[in-house]
CSV table of C-alpha atoms and ligand atoms in Angstrom, one decimal:
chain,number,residue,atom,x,y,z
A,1,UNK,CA,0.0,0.0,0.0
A,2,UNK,CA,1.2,3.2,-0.9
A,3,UNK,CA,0.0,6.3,0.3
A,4,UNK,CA,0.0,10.2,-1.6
A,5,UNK,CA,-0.4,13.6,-0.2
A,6,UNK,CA,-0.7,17.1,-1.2
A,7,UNK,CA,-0.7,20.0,0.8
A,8,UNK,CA,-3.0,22.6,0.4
A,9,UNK,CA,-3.6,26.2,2.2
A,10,UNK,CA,-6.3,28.3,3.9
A,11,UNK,CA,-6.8,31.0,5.6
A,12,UNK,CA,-10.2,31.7,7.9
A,13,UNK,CA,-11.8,33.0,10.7
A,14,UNK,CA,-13.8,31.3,14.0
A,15,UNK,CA,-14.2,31.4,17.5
A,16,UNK,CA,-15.2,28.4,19.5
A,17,UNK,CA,-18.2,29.1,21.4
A,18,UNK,CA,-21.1,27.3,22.6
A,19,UNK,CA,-24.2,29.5,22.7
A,20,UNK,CA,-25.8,27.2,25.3
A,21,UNK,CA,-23.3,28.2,28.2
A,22,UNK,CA,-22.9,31.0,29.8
A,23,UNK,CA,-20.2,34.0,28.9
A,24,UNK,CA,-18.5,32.7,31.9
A,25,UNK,CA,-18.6,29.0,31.2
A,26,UNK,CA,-17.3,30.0,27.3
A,27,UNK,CA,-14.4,31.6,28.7
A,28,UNK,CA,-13.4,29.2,31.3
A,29,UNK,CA,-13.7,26.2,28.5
A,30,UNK,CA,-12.1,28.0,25.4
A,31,UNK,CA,-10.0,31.0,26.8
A,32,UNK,CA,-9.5,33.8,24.2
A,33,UNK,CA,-10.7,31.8,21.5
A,34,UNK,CA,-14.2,32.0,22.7
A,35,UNK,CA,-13.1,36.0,21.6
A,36,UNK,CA,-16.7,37.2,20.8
A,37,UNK,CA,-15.3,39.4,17.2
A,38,UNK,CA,-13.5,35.9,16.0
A,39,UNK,CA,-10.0,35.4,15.4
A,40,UNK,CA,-7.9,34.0,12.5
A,41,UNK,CA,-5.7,30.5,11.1
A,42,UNK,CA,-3.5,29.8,8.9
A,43,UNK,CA,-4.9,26.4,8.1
A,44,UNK,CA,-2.7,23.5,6.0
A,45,UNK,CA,-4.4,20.8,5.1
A,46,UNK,CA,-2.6,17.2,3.7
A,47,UNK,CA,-5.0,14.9,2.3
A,48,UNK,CA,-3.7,11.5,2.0
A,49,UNK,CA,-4.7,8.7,-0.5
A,50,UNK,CA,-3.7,5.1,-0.1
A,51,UNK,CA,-3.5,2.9,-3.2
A,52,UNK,CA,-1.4,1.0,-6.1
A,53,UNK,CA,0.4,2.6,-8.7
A,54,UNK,CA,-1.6,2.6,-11.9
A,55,UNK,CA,0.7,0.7,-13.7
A,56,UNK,CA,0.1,3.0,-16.9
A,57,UNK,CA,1.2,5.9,-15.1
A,58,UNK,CA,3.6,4.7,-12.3
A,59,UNK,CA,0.8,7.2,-10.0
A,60,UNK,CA,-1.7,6.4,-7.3
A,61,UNK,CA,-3.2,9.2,-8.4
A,62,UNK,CA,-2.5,12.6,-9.9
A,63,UNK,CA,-1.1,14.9,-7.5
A,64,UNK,CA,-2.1,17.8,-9.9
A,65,UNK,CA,-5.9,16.6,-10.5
A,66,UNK,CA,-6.0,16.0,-6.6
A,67,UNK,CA,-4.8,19.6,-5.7
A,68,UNK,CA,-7.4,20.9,-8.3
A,69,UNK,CA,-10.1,18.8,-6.5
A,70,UNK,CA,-9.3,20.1,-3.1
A,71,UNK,CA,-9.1,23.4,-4.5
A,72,UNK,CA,-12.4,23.0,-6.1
A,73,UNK,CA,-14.3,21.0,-3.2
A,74,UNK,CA,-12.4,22.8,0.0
A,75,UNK,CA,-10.4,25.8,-0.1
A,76,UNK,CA,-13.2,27.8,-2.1
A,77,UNK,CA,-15.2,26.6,0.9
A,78,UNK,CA,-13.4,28.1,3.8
A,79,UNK,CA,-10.2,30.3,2.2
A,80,UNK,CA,-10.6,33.9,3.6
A,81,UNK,CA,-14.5,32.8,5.3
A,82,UNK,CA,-15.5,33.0,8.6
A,83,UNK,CA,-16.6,29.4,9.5
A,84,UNK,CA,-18.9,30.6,12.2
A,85,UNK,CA,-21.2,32.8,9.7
A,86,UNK,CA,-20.0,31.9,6.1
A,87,UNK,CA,-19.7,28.2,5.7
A,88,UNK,CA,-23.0,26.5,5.3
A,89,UNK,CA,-22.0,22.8,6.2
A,90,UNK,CA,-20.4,24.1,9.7
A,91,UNK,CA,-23.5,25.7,11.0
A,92,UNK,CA,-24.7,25.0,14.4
A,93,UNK,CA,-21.5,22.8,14.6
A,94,UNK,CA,-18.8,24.1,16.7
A,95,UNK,CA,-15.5,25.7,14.6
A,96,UNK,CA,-13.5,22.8,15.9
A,97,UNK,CA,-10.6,21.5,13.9
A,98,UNK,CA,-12.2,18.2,15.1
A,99,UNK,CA,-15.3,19.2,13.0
A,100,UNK,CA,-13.6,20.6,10.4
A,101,UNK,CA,-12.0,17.2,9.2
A,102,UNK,CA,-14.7,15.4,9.2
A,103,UNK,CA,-16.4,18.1,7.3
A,104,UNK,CA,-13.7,18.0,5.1
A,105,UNK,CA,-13.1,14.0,4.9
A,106,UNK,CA,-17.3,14.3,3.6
A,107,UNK,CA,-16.3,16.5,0.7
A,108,UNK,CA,-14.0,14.7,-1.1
A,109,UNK,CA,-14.5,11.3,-0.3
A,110,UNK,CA,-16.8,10.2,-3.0
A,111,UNK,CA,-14.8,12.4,-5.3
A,112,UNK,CA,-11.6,10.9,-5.3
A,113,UNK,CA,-12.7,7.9,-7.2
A,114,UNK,CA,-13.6,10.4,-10.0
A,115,UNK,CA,-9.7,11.1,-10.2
A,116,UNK,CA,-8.6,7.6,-9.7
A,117,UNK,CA,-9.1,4.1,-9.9
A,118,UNK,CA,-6.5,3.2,-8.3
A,119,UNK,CA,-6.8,5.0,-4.8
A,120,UNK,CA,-9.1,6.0,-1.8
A,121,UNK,CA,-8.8,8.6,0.7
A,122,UNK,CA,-6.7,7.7,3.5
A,123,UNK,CA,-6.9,10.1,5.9
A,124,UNK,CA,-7.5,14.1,6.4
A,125,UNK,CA,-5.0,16.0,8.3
A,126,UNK,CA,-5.3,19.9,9.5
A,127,UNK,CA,-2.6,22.1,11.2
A,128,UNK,CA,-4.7,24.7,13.3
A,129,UNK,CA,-1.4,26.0,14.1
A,130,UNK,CA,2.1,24.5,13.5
A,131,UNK,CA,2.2,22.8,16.7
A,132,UNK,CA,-2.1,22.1,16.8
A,133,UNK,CA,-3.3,19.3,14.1
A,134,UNK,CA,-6.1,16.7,14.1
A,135,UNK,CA,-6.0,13.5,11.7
A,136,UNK,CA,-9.2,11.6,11.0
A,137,UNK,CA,-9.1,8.3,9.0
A,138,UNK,CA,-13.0,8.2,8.3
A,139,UNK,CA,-15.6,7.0,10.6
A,140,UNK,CA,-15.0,3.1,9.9
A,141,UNK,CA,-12.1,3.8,12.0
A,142,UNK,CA,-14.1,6.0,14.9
A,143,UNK,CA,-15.4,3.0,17.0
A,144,UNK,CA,-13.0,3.3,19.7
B,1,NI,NI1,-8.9,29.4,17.0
């Protein structure tokens, strides 16, 4: 098994707060990121596919047709937004990192095999910050 990633960028606004606590209770949980006017990341992203080399091509999958789709399918999405207020498939979901990748893993999932017969996404990784990242591998591999 071999597995191919590219590394893509955003930029975008959140804060993390729950609107069924109390100031207090947001503040004490989340610090100053529970800032009521929002605060900014410089997001990376590495998608990961797993596969075989199509032996035509020598590639799991075309690292320029993937960048396009996650282009296309996520950085259009959330570059520059504010996930909070602009991003339709994080509403009434906390502006985790945690939610973000899952989010993420849902919108290019199915469109990978478009791309490539020969490989399926592996695994969605996001850098919050450089030392803050979450990985998720896709919920047949949540069940703890
Ligand atoms: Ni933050």
């Amino acid at each position: 098994m071999i597995f191919v990633s590219r590394q893509e960028h955003f930029n975008a606004a959140h804060k993390l707060y729950n609107p069924h606590w109390s100031e207090e209770k947001n503040t004490a949980v989340f610090g100053p990121c529970a800032n009521k006017n929002y605060h900014g990341h410089n997001y990376n992203l590495i998608v990961t596919v797993s596969g075989t080399p199509d032996p035509e091509t020598g590639f799991v999958i075309d690292l320029k047709k993937l960048s396009r789709l996650i282009r296309n399918e996520v950085i259009e999405a959330l570059d520059h937004k504010n996930l909070n207020l602009d991003v339709p498939f994080m509403k009434d979901k906390m502006a985790s990192t945690e939610n973000l990748v899952i989010e993420i893993w849902n919108l290019l999932e199915h469109q990978i095999p478009k791309i490539t017969s020969f490989g399926k996404l592996h695994s969605v990784k996001l850098y919050e910050t450089p030392r803050n990242f979450v990985e998720y591998f896709g919920p047949e591999h949540s069940a703890l």
